């Protein structure tokens, strides 16, 4: 029941019902005549956690914004499980939660805002909110305004808002980089729980390799501009991952291998 | 015990009241001393007692109240026009960078031109009646409202608009639900500045464009006949009006734009 309301992509036996993969084909984006992306192609499997990692200024955020339709691109195609964006429900979590939440709405109304705009009744919205509160184990008062909450709580509200409509894909643009260490750890775990229970396809930009590998099935390493994929590394230790994962030889190998490629790309 | 606490709270309230008003008291006492010792010609500076006596007498006679309301009415009338004209134009120009840039010179020019310089022009257009004063004040006020609204719209946090866009919300709804609310803090700054400015212009207009009644007229009339206590009393009454208007706006602002600056 819970699973049905949020995510809607895995039943209780754990079978994938639908999981939306993402296909980026021949994406080209120029910015003031400089080529940012040219014929960039990438496919991200559905129901998996993919992290995007790359040198500063290679346009990670731009890539995520283009895929999710927030900014236009010059040419190319993006498909979600074979459908265009217009037929796909997405969720998006921004790095700067302070600028992304609506300060005039209480935390609870922030979360249900996309639902009210989707035409859901008050009762339906309340049910979904309770559902999300239960799923995220929220202990703080959602009747407060965002500016009355801590950074970690605000980012949690952002994630809940992004998941409220039950999106097929959740985009996360450096969701932890404005948070302190404690809040980062707690949100990483919440995110992992939601990922496991809902099976929503997640795509995250990260500037922290350790966090990225810890959560991901796939790590996409990008090059400097003009940006293309340097390598896609898969990391297939099953979720949930724990503190032990961090000392697992496979984790350490993946990390040092990724770091080697990253260094090679940065110094090119 | 309870008595002790309440008396302590009373003391604290008294202390904070004293701190907030001690400066005012010092100035009034200094004024009183200077006037009583006749350090300044008593024709120019009456004592505070004479001044407040004059204030109360004219209050009870009712003529000050009449002038007070008339000035307030003219200022609010001008302000209302300023809002009705300024807000839509601000939104229109603020949401369209190209249009804004093409008008930018004119906007800056008129913002730098003292509104009072336009008196003769408005007199020609609207005649010497009441409305020409209101029109000049409205013109000055509208510029401030318009400028602040446009500025607010232009500086909308892109992330919030993008967040709404990612939810699949249509552009016009994003404008109503996000952009409009986003501009409110800046809009309120414009409204508050505008009401102060319309009052200033109305007072000046009442003084120098022949007028029947109004605080500006009252101040200049008492100056003409050297009724100094009445002149000071009228200045104080006008100050009360300006202060009260500003405070009312601050209260409304805190209630409606609770997220301001946070």
Coordinates of N, CA and C in Angstrom, one line a residue, chain B residues 21-232:
Chain B
X21 N 12.3 55.1 24.8 CA 11.8 56.5 24.7 C 12.7 57.5 25.4
X22 N 13.8 57.0 25.9 CA 14.6 58.0 26.7 C 15.2 59.1 25.8
X23 N 15.5 58.7 24.5 CA 16.1 59.7 23.6 C 15.0 60.8 23.3
X24 N 13.8 60.4 23.1 CA 12.7 61.3 22.9 C 12.6 62.3 24.0
X25 N 12.6 61.7 25.2 CA 12.4 62.5 26.5 C 13.5 63.5 26.6
X26 N 14.8 63.0 26.3 CA 15.9 63.9 26.4 C 15.7 65.1 25.5
X27 N 15.3 64.9 24.3 CA 15.1 65.9 23.3 C 14.0 66.9 23.8
X28 N 12.9 66.4 24.3 CA 11.8 67.2 24.7 C 12.3 68.1 25.9
X29 N 13.0 67.4 26.8 CA 13.5 68.2 28.0 C 14.5 69.3 27.6
X30 N 15.4 68.9 26.6 CA 16.4 69.9 26.1 C 15.6 71.1 25.5
X31 N 14.6 70.7 24.7 CA 13.8 71.7 24.0 C 13.1 72.7 25.1
X32 N 12.6 72.0 26.1 CA 11.9 72.8 27.2 C 12.9 73.8 27.9
X33 N 14.1 73.2 28.2 CA 15.1 74.0 28.9 C 15.5 75.2 28.0
X34 N 15.9 74.9 26.7 CA 16.3 75.9 25.8 C 15.2 77.0 25.6
X35 N 14.0 76.6 25.5 CA 12.9 77.5 25.3 C 12.6 78.3 26.6
X36 N 12.6 77.7 27.7 CA 12.3 78.4 29.0 C 13.4 79.4 29.3
X37 N 14.7 79.1 29.0 CA 15.8 80.0 29.3 C 15.8 81.1 28.2
X38 N 15.0 80.9 27.2 CA 14.9 81.9 26.1 C 16.3 82.0 25.4
X39 N 17.0 80.8 25.3 CA 18.3 80.8 24.5 C 18.1 81.1 23.1
X40 N 16.9 80.7 22.6 CA 16.5 81.0 21.2 C 15.3 81.9 21.3
X41 N 15.2 82.9 20.4 CA 14.1 83.8 20.4 C 12.7 83.1 20.6
X42 N 12.0 83.4 21.7 CA 10.7 82.7 22.0 C 9.7 82.8 20.9
X43 N 9.9 83.8 20.0 CA 8.9 83.9 18.9 C 9.2 82.8 17.9
X44 N 10.4 82.3 17.8 CA 10.8 81.2 16.9 C 10.6 79.9 17.6
X45 N 10.9 79.8 18.8 CA 10.8 78.5 19.5 C 10.0 78.6 20.8
X46 N 8.7 78.2 20.6 CA 7.8 78.2 21.8 C 8.2 77.0 22.7
X47 N 7.7 77.0 24.0 CA 8.0 75.8 24.8 C 7.2 74.6 24.4
X48 N 7.6 73.4 24.8 CA 6.8 72.3 24.5 C 5.4 72.4 25.0
X49 N 5.3 73.0 26.2 CA 4.0 73.1 26.8 C 3.0 73.9 25.9
X50 N 3.5 75.1 25.5 CA 2.7 75.9 24.6 C 2.3 75.1 23.3
X51 N 3.3 74.4 22.8 CA 3.1 73.7 21.5 C 2.0 72.6 21.7
X52 N 2.2 71.8 22.8 CA 1.2 70.7 23.0 C -0.2 71.3 23.4
X53 N -0.2 72.4 24.0 CA -1.4 73.1 24.4 C -2.1 73.5 23.1
X54 N -1.4 74.1 22.2 CA -1.9 74.5 20.9 C -2.4 73.3 20.1
X55 N -1.7 72.2 20.2 CA -2.1 70.9 19.5 C -3.4 70.4 20.0
X56 N -3.5 70.4 21.4 CA -4.8 69.9 22.0 C -6.0 70.8 21.7
X57 N -5.7 72.1 21.8 CA -6.8 73.1 21.5 C -7.3 72.9 20.1
X58 N -6.4 72.8 19.1 CA -6.9 72.7 17.7 C -7.5 71.3 17.5
X59 N -7.0 70.3 18.3 CA -7.6 69.0 18.1 C -9.1 69.1 18.6
X60 N -9.3 69.7 19.7 CA -10.7 69.7 20.3 C -11.6 70.7 19.5
X61 N -11.0 71.7 18.9 CA -11.8 72.6 18.1 C -12.2 71.9 16.8
X62 N -11.4 70.9 16.4 CA -11.8 70.1 15.3 C -11.2 70.5 14.0
X63 N -10.6 71.7 13.9 CA -10.1 72.2 12.6 C -8.9 71.4 12.2
X64 N -8.0 71.0 13.2 CA -6.9 70.2 12.9 C -7.2 68.8 12.4
X65 N -8.2 68.3 13.0 CA -8.7 66.9 12.6 C -9.2 67.0 11.1
X66 N -9.8 68.1 10.8 CA -10.3 68.2 9.4 C -9.2 68.3 8.4
X67 N -8.2 69.1 8.7 CA -7.0 69.2 7.9 C -6.2 67.8 7.8
X68 N -6.1 67.2 9.0 CA -5.5 65.9 9.1 C -6.1 64.9 8.1
X69 N -7.4 64.8 8.2 CA -8.1 63.8 7.4 C -8.0 64.1 5.9
X70 N -8.0 65.4 5.6 CA -8.0 65.8 4.2 C -6.6 65.4 3.6
X71 N -5.5 65.7 4.4 CA -4.2 65.3 3.9 C -4.1 63.8 3.8
X72 N -4.6 63.1 4.8 CA -4.5 61.7 4.8 C -5.3 61.1 3.6
X73 N -6.5 61.7 3.4 CA -7.3 61.3 2.2 C -6.6 61.5 0.9
X74 N -6.0 62.7 0.7 CA -5.3 62.9 -0.5 C -4.1 62.0 -0.7
X75 N -3.4 61.7 0.4 CA -2.2 60.8 0.3 C -2.6 59.4 0.0
X76 N -3.7 58.9 0.6 CA -4.1 57.6 0.3 C -4.7 57.4 -1.1
X77 N -5.4 58.5 -1.5 CA -6.0 58.5 -2.8 C -4.8 58.4 -3.9
X78 N -3.8 59.2 -3.6 CA -2.6 59.2 -4.5 C -1.9 57.8 -4.5
X79 N -1.8 57.3 -3.3 CA -1.2 56.0 -3.1 C -2.0 54.9 -3.8
X80 N -3.3 55.0 -3.7 CA -4.1 53.9 -4.4 C -3.9 54.0 -5.9
X81 N -3.9 55.2 -6.4 CA -3.6 55.3 -7.9 C -2.2 54.7 -8.2
X82 N -1.2 55.1 -7.3 CA 0.1 54.6 -7.5 C 0.2 53.1 -7.6
X83 N -0.6 52.4 -6.7 CA -0.6 50.9 -6.7 C -1.2 50.4 -7.9
X84 N -2.4 50.9 -8.2 CA -3.2 50.4 -9.4 C -2.4 50.6 -10.7
X85 N -1.6 51.6 -10.8 CA -0.8 51.9 -12.0 C 0.5 51.2 -11.9
X86 N 1.2 51.3 -10.8 CA 2.5 50.8 -10.6 C 2.7 49.3 -10.6
X87 N 1.8 48.6 -10.0 CA 2.0 47.1 -9.8 C 1.9 46.4 -11.2
X88 N 0.8 46.7 -12.0 CA 0.8 45.9 -13.3 C 1.9 46.3 -14.2
X89 N 2.3 47.6 -14.3 CA 3.4 48.0 -15.2 C 4.7 47.4 -14.7
X90 N 4.9 47.3 -13.4 CA 6.1 46.7 -12.8 C 6.2 45.2 -13.2
X91 N 5.0 44.5 -13.1 CA 5.0 43.1 -13.4 C 5.3 42.9 -14.9
X92 N 4.7 43.8 -15.7 CA 4.8 43.7 -17.2 C 6.3 43.9 -17.6
X93 N 6.9 45.0 -17.1 CA 8.2 45.3 -17.5 C 9.2 44.4 -16.9
X94 N 9.0 44.0 -15.6 CA 9.9 43.1 -14.9 C 10.0 41.8 -15.5
X95 N 8.9 41.3 -16.1 CA 8.9 39.9 -16.6 C 9.4 39.9 -18.1
X96 N 9.6 41.0 -18.6 CA 10.2 41.1 -20.0 C 11.4 41.9 -20.1
X97 N 12.6 41.3 -20.0 CA 13.8 42.0 -20.0 C 14.0 43.0 -21.1
X98 N 13.6 42.5 -22.3 CA 13.8 43.4 -23.5 C 13.0 44.7 -23.4
X99 N 11.8 44.6 -23.0 CA 10.9 45.8 -22.8 C 11.5 46.6 -21.7
X100 N 12.0 46.0 -20.6 CA 12.5 46.8 -19.5 C 13.8 47.6 -20.0
X101 N 14.6 46.9 -20.7 CA 15.8 47.6 -21.2 C 15.5 48.7 -22.1
X102 N 14.5 48.6 -22.9 CA 14.2 49.6 -23.8 C 13.6 50.9 -23.1
X103 N 13.1 50.6 -21.9 CA 12.5 51.8 -21.2 C 13.4 52.2 -20.0
X104 N 14.6 51.5 -19.9 CA 15.4 51.7 -18.8 C 15.9 53.2 -18.6
X105 N 16.2 53.8 -19.7 CA 16.7 55.2 -19.7 C 15.6 56.1 -19.1
X106 N 14.4 56.0 -19.7 CA 13.3 56.8 -19.3 C 13.0 56.6 -17.8
X107 N 13.0 55.3 -17.4 CA 12.7 55.0 -16.0 C 13.7 55.7 -15.1
X108 N 15.0 55.6 -15.4 CA 16.1 56.2 -14.6 C 16.0 57.7 -14.6
X109 N 15.6 58.2 -15.7 CA 15.5 59.7 -15.9 C 14.4 60.2 -14.9
X110 N 13.2 59.6 -15.0 CA 12.1 60.1 -14.2 C 12.3 59.8 -12.7
X111 N 13.0 58.7 -12.4 CA 13.3 58.4 -11.0 C 14.2 59.4 -10.4
X112 N 15.1 60.0 -11.3 CA 16.0 61.0 -10.8 C 15.5 62.4 -10.8
X113 N 14.3 62.6 -11.5 CA 13.7 63.9 -11.5 C 12.8 64.1 -10.3
X114 N 13.0 65.2 -9.5 CA 12.2 65.4 -8.4 C 10.7 65.6 -8.9
X115 N 9.8 64.9 -8.2 CA 8.4 64.9 -8.7 C 7.8 66.3 -8.5
X116 N 8.4 67.1 -7.6 CA 7.9 68.4 -7.4 C 8.2 69.3 -8.5
X117 N 9.2 68.9 -9.3 CA 9.5 69.7 -10.5 C 8.3 69.6 -11.6
X118 N 7.5 68.6 -11.4 CA 6.4 68.4 -12.3 C 5.1 69.2 -12.0
X119 N 5.1 69.9 -10.8 CA 3.9 70.6 -10.4 C 3.3 71.4 -11.5
X120 N 4.1 72.3 -12.1 CA 3.5 73.2 -13.1 C 2.9 72.4 -14.3
X121 N 3.6 71.3 -14.7 CA 3.0 70.5 -15.8 C 1.6 69.9 -15.4
X122 N 1.6 69.4 -14.2 CA 0.3 68.8 -13.7 C -0.8 69.8 -13.5
X123 N -0.3 71.0 -13.1 CA -1.3 72.1 -13.0 C -2.0 72.4 -14.3
X124 N -1.1 72.4 -15.3 CA -1.6 72.7 -16.7 C -2.6 71.6 -17.1
X125 N -2.2 70.4 -16.8 CA -3.0 69.3 -17.3 C -4.3 69.2 -16.5
X126 N -4.2 69.2 -15.2 CA -5.3 68.9 -14.3 C -6.0 70.1 -13.7
X127 N -5.5 71.3 -14.0 CA -6.1 72.5 -13.4 C -5.6 72.6 -11.9
X128 N -6.2 73.7 -11.3 CA -5.7 74.0 -9.9 C -6.5 73.3 -8.9
X129 N -7.3 72.4 -9.2 CA -8.2 71.7 -8.2 C -7.3 70.7 -7.4
X130 N -8.1 70.0 -6.6 CA -7.5 69.0 -5.7 C -6.8 67.9 -6.5
X131 N -7.3 67.6 -7.6 CA -6.8 66.4 -8.3 C -5.4 66.6 -8.8
X132 N -5.0 67.8 -9.1 CA -3.6 67.9 -9.7 C -2.6 67.6 -8.6
X133 N -2.9 67.9 -7.3 CA -2.0 67.6 -6.2 C -1.9 66.1 -6.1
X134 N -3.1 65.4 -6.1 CA -3.1 64.0 -6.0 C -2.4 63.3 -7.2
X135 N -2.6 63.9 -8.3 CA -1.9 63.3 -9.5 C -0.4 63.4 -9.5
X136 N 0.1 64.5 -9.0 CA 1.6 64.6 -8.9 C 2.1 63.6 -7.9
X137 N 1.4 63.5 -6.7 CA 1.8 62.5 -5.7 C 1.7 61.1 -6.2
X138 N 0.6 60.8 -6.9 CA 0.4 59.5 -7.5 C 1.5 59.2 -8.5
X139 N 1.9 60.2 -9.3 CA 3.0 60.0 -10.3 C 4.3 59.6 -9.6
X140 N 4.6 60.3 -8.5 CA 5.9 60.0 -7.8 C 5.8 58.7 -7.1
X141 N 4.6 58.4 -6.5 CA 4.4 57.1 -5.8 C 4.5 55.9 -6.8
X142 N 3.8 56.1 -7.9 CA 3.7 55.0 -8.9 C 5.1 54.6 -9.4
X143 N 6.0 55.6 -9.6 CA 7.3 55.3 -10.1 C 8.1 54.4 -9.1
X144 N 7.9 54.7 -7.8 CA 8.6 53.9 -6.8 C 8.0 52.5 -6.7
X145 N 6.7 52.4 -6.8 CA 6.0 51.1 -6.7 C 6.4 50.3 -7.9
X146 N 6.3 50.9 -9.1 CA 6.6 50.2 -10.3 C 8.1 49.7 -10.4
X147 N 9.0 50.6 -9.9 CA 10.4 50.2 -10.0 C 10.7 49.0 -9.1
X148 N 10.1 49.1 -7.9 CA 10.4 48.0 -6.9 C 9.7 46.7 -7.4
X149 N 8.5 46.7 -7.9 CA 7.9 45.5 -8.4 C 8.7 44.9 -9.5
X150 N 9.1 45.8 -10.5 CA 9.9 45.3 -11.6 C 11.2 44.6 -11.2
X151 N 11.8 45.3 -10.2 CA 13.0 44.8 -9.7 C 12.8 43.4 -9.0
X152 N 11.7 43.3 -8.2 CA 11.3 42.1 -7.6 C 11.1 40.9 -8.6
X153 N 10.4 41.2 -9.7 CA 10.1 40.2 -10.7 C 11.4 39.8 -11.3
X154 N 12.2 40.8 -11.6 CA 13.5 40.4 -12.3 C 14.4 39.6 -11.5
X155 N 14.3 39.7 -10.2 CA 15.2 39.0 -9.3 C 14.6 37.8 -8.6
X156 N 13.6 37.3 -9.3 CA 13.0 36.0 -8.8 C 14.0 34.9 -8.7
X157 N 14.0 34.2 -7.7 CA 15.0 33.1 -7.6 C 14.7 32.0 -8.7
X158 N 15.7 31.9 -9.6 CA 15.5 31.0 -10.7 C 15.2 29.5 -10.2
X159 N 15.8 29.2 -9.1 CA 15.7 27.8 -8.6 C 14.2 27.5 -8.3
X160 N 13.5 28.4 -7.7 CA 12.1 28.2 -7.4 C 11.2 28.0 -8.6
X161 N 11.5 28.8 -9.6 CA 10.8 28.7 -10.8 C 11.1 27.4 -11.5
X162 N 12.3 27.0 -11.4 CA 12.7 25.7 -12.0 C 12.1 24.5 -11.3
X163 N 12.0 24.7 -9.9 CA 11.5 23.6 -9.1 C 10.0 23.4 -9.5
X164 N 9.3 24.5 -9.7 CA 7.9 24.4 -10.1 C 7.8 23.8 -11.6
X165 N 8.7 24.2 -12.4 CA 8.8 23.7 -13.8 C 9.0 22.2 -13.8
X166 N 9.9 21.7 -12.9 CA 10.1 20.3 -12.8 C 8.9 19.5 -12.4
X167 N 8.0 20.2 -11.6 CA 6.8 19.5 -11.2 C 5.7 19.5 -12.4
X168 N 6.1 20.1 -13.5 CA 5.2 20.1 -14.6 C 4.1 21.1 -14.5
X169 N 4.3 22.2 -13.8 CA 3.3 23.2 -13.6 C 3.4 24.2 -14.8
X170 N 2.2 24.5 -15.4 CA 2.2 25.4 -16.5 C 2.7 26.8 -16.1
X171 N 3.3 27.5 -17.1 CA 4.0 28.8 -16.9 C 3.1 29.8 -16.2
X172 N 1.8 29.9 -16.6 CA 1.0 31.0 -16.0 C 0.7 30.7 -14.5
X173 N 0.6 29.4 -14.2 CA 0.5 29.0 -12.8 C 1.7 29.3 -12.0
X174 N 2.9 29.0 -12.6 CA 4.2 29.3 -12.0 C 4.2 30.8 -11.6
X175 N 3.7 31.6 -12.6 CA 3.7 33.1 -12.4 C 2.9 33.4 -11.1
X176 N 1.7 32.9 -11.1 CA 0.8 33.2 -9.9 C 1.3 32.6 -8.6
X177 N 1.7 31.4 -8.7 CA 2.1 30.7 -7.4 C 3.5 31.0 -6.9
X178 N 4.4 31.3 -7.8 CA 5.8 31.4 -7.4 C 6.3 32.9 -7.7
X179 N 6.3 33.3 -8.9 CA 6.9 34.6 -9.2 C 6.2 35.7 -8.4
X180 N 4.9 35.7 -8.4 CA 4.2 36.8 -7.7 C 4.5 36.9 -6.2
X181 N 4.5 35.7 -5.6 CA 4.8 35.7 -4.2 C 6.2 36.0 -3.9
X182 N 7.1 35.6 -4.8 CA 8.5 35.9 -4.7 C 8.8 37.4 -4.7
X183 N 7.9 38.1 -5.5 CA 8.2 39.6 -5.6 C 7.6 40.3 -4.4
X184 N 6.8 39.7 -3.5 CA 6.1 40.4 -2.4 C 7.1 41.2 -1.5
X185 N 8.2 40.6 -1.1 CA 9.0 41.4 -0.2 C 9.5 42.7 -0.8
X186 N 9.9 42.6 -2.1 CA 10.4 43.9 -2.7 C 9.2 44.8 -3.0
X187 N 8.0 44.2 -3.4 CA 6.8 45.0 -3.6 C 6.5 45.8 -2.3
X188 N 6.6 45.2 -1.2 CA 6.2 45.9 0.1 C 7.2 47.0 0.4
X189 N 8.4 46.8 0.0 CA 9.4 47.9 0.2 C 8.9 49.1 -0.7
X190 N 8.5 48.8 -1.9 CA 8.0 49.8 -2.8 C 6.8 50.5 -2.2
X191 N 5.9 49.7 -1.7 CA 4.6 50.3 -1.2 C 4.9 51.2 0.0
X192 N 5.8 50.8 0.9 CA 6.1 51.6 2.1 C 6.8 52.9 1.7
X193 N 7.8 52.8 0.8 CA 8.5 54.0 0.3 C 7.4 54.9 -0.4
X194 N 6.5 54.3 -1.2 CA 5.6 55.1 -1.9 C 4.6 55.8 -1.0
X195 N 4.1 55.2 0.0 CA 3.2 55.9 0.9 C 3.9 57.1 1.6
X196 N 5.1 56.9 1.9 CA 5.9 58.1 2.5 C 6.0 59.2 1.5
X197 N 6.3 58.8 0.3 CA 6.6 59.8 -0.7 C 5.3 60.5 -1.1
X198 N 4.2 59.8 -1.2 CA 3.0 60.5 -1.6 C 2.6 61.5 -0.5
X199 N 2.9 61.2 0.7 CA 2.6 62.2 1.8 C 3.5 63.4 1.7
X200 N 4.8 63.2 1.4 CA 5.7 64.3 1.2 C 5.2 65.2 0.1
X201 N 4.8 64.6 -1.0 CA 4.5 65.4 -2.2 C 3.1 66.2 -1.9
X202 N 2.2 65.5 -1.2 CA 0.9 66.1 -0.9 C 1.1 67.3 0.0
X203 N 2.0 67.1 1.0 CA 2.2 68.3 2.0 C 2.8 69.5 1.2
X204 N 3.8 69.2 0.4 CA 4.5 70.3 -0.4 C 3.5 70.9 -1.3
X205 N 2.6 70.1 -2.0 CA 1.6 70.6 -2.9 C 0.6 71.5 -2.1
X206 N 0.2 71.1 -1.0 CA -0.7 71.9 -0.2 C -0.1 73.2 0.2
X207 N 1.2 73.2 0.4 CA 1.9 74.4 0.8 C 1.9 75.4 -0.4
X208 N 2.3 74.9 -1.5 CA 2.7 75.8 -2.6 C 1.7 75.9 -3.8
X209 N 0.8 74.9 -3.9 CA -0.2 75.1 -4.9 C -1.4 75.5 -4.1
X210 N -1.9 76.6 -4.3 CA -3.0 77.1 -3.4 C -3.9 76.0 -3.1
X211 N -4.3 76.0 -1.8 CA -5.1 74.9 -1.4 C -6.1 75.3 -0.4
X212 N -7.2 74.6 -0.3 CA -8.1 74.8 0.8 C -7.9 73.6 1.8
X213 N -7.4 74.0 2.9 CA -7.2 73.0 4.0 C -6.1 72.0 3.7
X214 N -5.8 71.2 4.7 CA -4.7 70.2 4.6 C -3.6 70.6 5.5
X215 N -2.8 69.7 5.9 CA -1.7 69.9 6.9 C -0.7 70.9 6.3
X216 N -0.3 70.7 5.0 CA 0.7 71.6 4.4 C 0.2 73.0 4.5
X217 N -1.0 73.2 4.1 CA -1.6 74.6 4.1 C -1.6 75.1 5.6
X218 N -2.0 74.3 6.5 CA -2.0 74.7 7.9 C -0.7 75.1 8.4
X219 N 0.4 74.3 8.1 CA 1.7 74.6 8.6 C 2.1 76.0 8.0
X220 N 1.9 76.2 6.7 CA 2.4 77.5 6.1 C 1.6 78.6 6.6
X221 N 0.3 78.4 6.8 CA -0.6 79.5 7.3 C -0.2 80.0 8.7
X222 N 0.1 79.0 9.6 CA 0.5 79.4 10.9 C 1.9 80.1 10.9
X223 N 2.7 79.7 9.9 CA 4.0 80.4 9.8 C 3.8 81.8 9.3
X224 N 2.9 82.0 8.4 CA 2.6 83.4 7.9 C 2.2 84.3 8.9
X225 N 1.4 83.8 9.9 CA 0.9 84.7 11.0 C 1.7 84.6 12.2
X226 N 2.9 84.0 12.1 CA 3.8 83.8 13.3 C 3.1 83.1 14.5
X227 N 2.2 82.2 14.2 CA 1.6 81.4 15.3 C 2.5 80.2 15.4
X228 N 3.6 80.4 16.1 CA 4.6 79.3 16.1 C 4.2 78.1 16.9
X229 N 3.5 78.2 18.0 CA 3.0 77.0 18.7 C 2.2 76.1 17.7
X230 N 1.3 76.8 17.0 CA 0.4 76.1 16.1 C 1.2 75.4 14.9
X231 N 2.3 76.2 14.5 CA 3.1 75.6 13.4 C 3.8 74.3 13.9
X232 N 4.4 74.4 15.0 CA 5.0 73.2 15.6 C 4.0 72.1 15.8

